[in-house]
Amino acid sequence: MHRIPRVLRGAVGGSRSRTAAYQTRRASTSGIEPRPNNIGDGIGSETAKAVQLPSCRSAPYLRRTHTCKSLSGSDVDKKVTVAGWIQPKRRATRNISCYNLKDGLGEIQLVVWGDASDPLQAMMDAIPTQSAIVAEGVLKLRHINQKRDYPNGDIEILLKSVQVINPADRNLPLMPHDIHNLANEKVRLRHRYLDLRRTELANNIRKRSEVAHLVRTILHEHDFAEVETPMLLKSSPEGAREFIVPTRLSTSAPDSTSLNDDQSPGVNTESASTPRFYALPQSPQQPKQLLVISGVVDRYYQLARCFRDEDGRKDRQPEFTQLDLEMAWVSWGESNGSRPEPEGATEPHGTWRMGGSEVRVIVETLVRRIWSRFEATELPGQFRVMTYDTAMSRYGSDKPDLRFGLEIQDITQLMSDSVRQALAERDEMVEAWILPMGSAVQFMRGARRVLLQGDSKLERIKVANDNDGTWLSRSRVLRGILGIDSEGPMDCPNVNSVLDLNDGGVVFLSRRQRKPEGGSTALGRIRIEVANMAQSMGDLGLSSEPQFLWVTEFPLFTRADADKEFLAHGRWSSTHHPFTAPMWEDIEKMYEGKIEEVRGQHYDLVLNGVEIGGGSVRVHDPAMQEHIFENILRLTDQEKATFDHLRQALRSGAPPHGGFAFGFDRLMAILCKAESIRDVIVFPKTGAGADPLFKSPAPVDPSVLAQYGIRPQRLS
């Protein structure tokens, strides 16, 4: 039989109105001693000091009757048992103390009646904050003026007994309840299991599950099938760096496959001892295309884990989650036929001039339902559509933030004949971005941070009384293109009126290639930098309505950026991926070799300046795919061989197909109003890709590597 601690014996059996037997399942508590202040406002009494948390190895702990969330007014005056983690004490009066108890679903207030000499009060004072306990008591209504800001704040438990299941250390590395004195992020990531007890993070993780559940429900309503695709695939030159996974399987293994099977001409053969490697997928792109080509599903989706070995970047993760979609029999090129409308759509289709309208309908339906459920916002009409060229010209970004104006203006046609001619010879343009009088002084510091990058084709000019009609003459950007060292007249009489420019305003001028490339322009970066500073100062009001935007018709091919240069070797690379179809009207240009003029049936969904997903219509014609591989991307025979499975599948009667992928982590960060995607991921990595909790990545013993045919070598 469980022995009752001497300090409680007088309170047990005769009366259970205020106290009951204190029990614990803790195997050993020799290292735990009560203290007057229990990481809160504990009572400094002799009774509390005398209490010892007892050891009880055999007695079972009470089974909880309710979760904190499930308690409601209908349970008032009933005996209830709850379990969770005890929070710091709050002293209501001399004889009343309150403690919040949190479990994985919510929290509830526990109330103890009694002064410092009360045995139950003394025992509660002895329990360290964040200990796992079981509490038993009677549910009571709280006074209307005592409600707290959580769902069941109108009820509380009058505590009768408590069991300590597992007392926490008194000196925990961080205290989740103390949100005003949070430990730094490094400490919180190292002890993530404690940090996740913070209400904010716990709510984020629960909301993530709820959003995923709603997404699954909606997609099944629209005949999508959830299918898992392989995590161990083959390395292929289709995007960023991959994570490579070694295997003890070698080319000499009996069941080993080899590139020599159905060997493409010119591919180097492998030696019998060549080590073999898997690659973790950057996305399920190839498996999902093969899936819809097979015909086993007409519409596929998956909450897919993806991996990219990118250099450390702000708010990026080496492993992340995509909500991945693929649909067979999508429109391919502009169609004049009837198209389904997204749920709740009230506006016309706008400027969607490509295939994949069926994908657009599904994506907008998903977003509309998610915002209705979790943001209590009914999104009006169809989402706006803007081409890549327009977005880059007006906003200087391929993911423009439409919550504020301040658009960039092309002023090339306002220039003198000599300037226009010089620009045309270089295929360049001049654009301007205006800061009106009254805001310029406050914004200058933020804008100069970008200007200090040393762009010789970018400058700032302040317009004042003494240069109102001559400020263009002082432009080194324009003088430079004409080869003029000194100031001289440049006749542009209409420029001030067209730009709505007054004394005190500031002009940012930029000279750039007429055809935009990349994700932003110099003026686009200044626009965002200044807007961020203005917003932080309260000088720029943003629209409260979510500004969704489709950006379409991206260049199909680009010269490789830093992420892809190691694979492209100076060749053209795919802006999206090599399976994206060209715009219907640009197919002939592609075959004629006018590669820089070819646009792709590629679409990104942007919200308030943040890309939340993207997709494309795919190439389903095997001859076109071969042309892209061989004549544009100029893949070697060995590189092409890595796509043999897809090339063969396209020759097996592939239907037109297209898809989309949401960045699920970023979507959740937006829905949770989180500053970083790390706040919506259970066990995230740092910006550099390290995991302080599991201490990965980590070295592997050379003897283990030897089993995979790998010899350690110091990285440069």
XYZ file of C-alpha atoms in Angstrom, residues 76 114 318 527 604 687:
6
model
C -19.348 22.373 -13.731
C -5.385 27.609 1.857
C 17.555 22.076 -46.272
C 11.348 49.965 -53.597
C 3.897 31.498 -59.622
C 19.900 29.101 -41.409
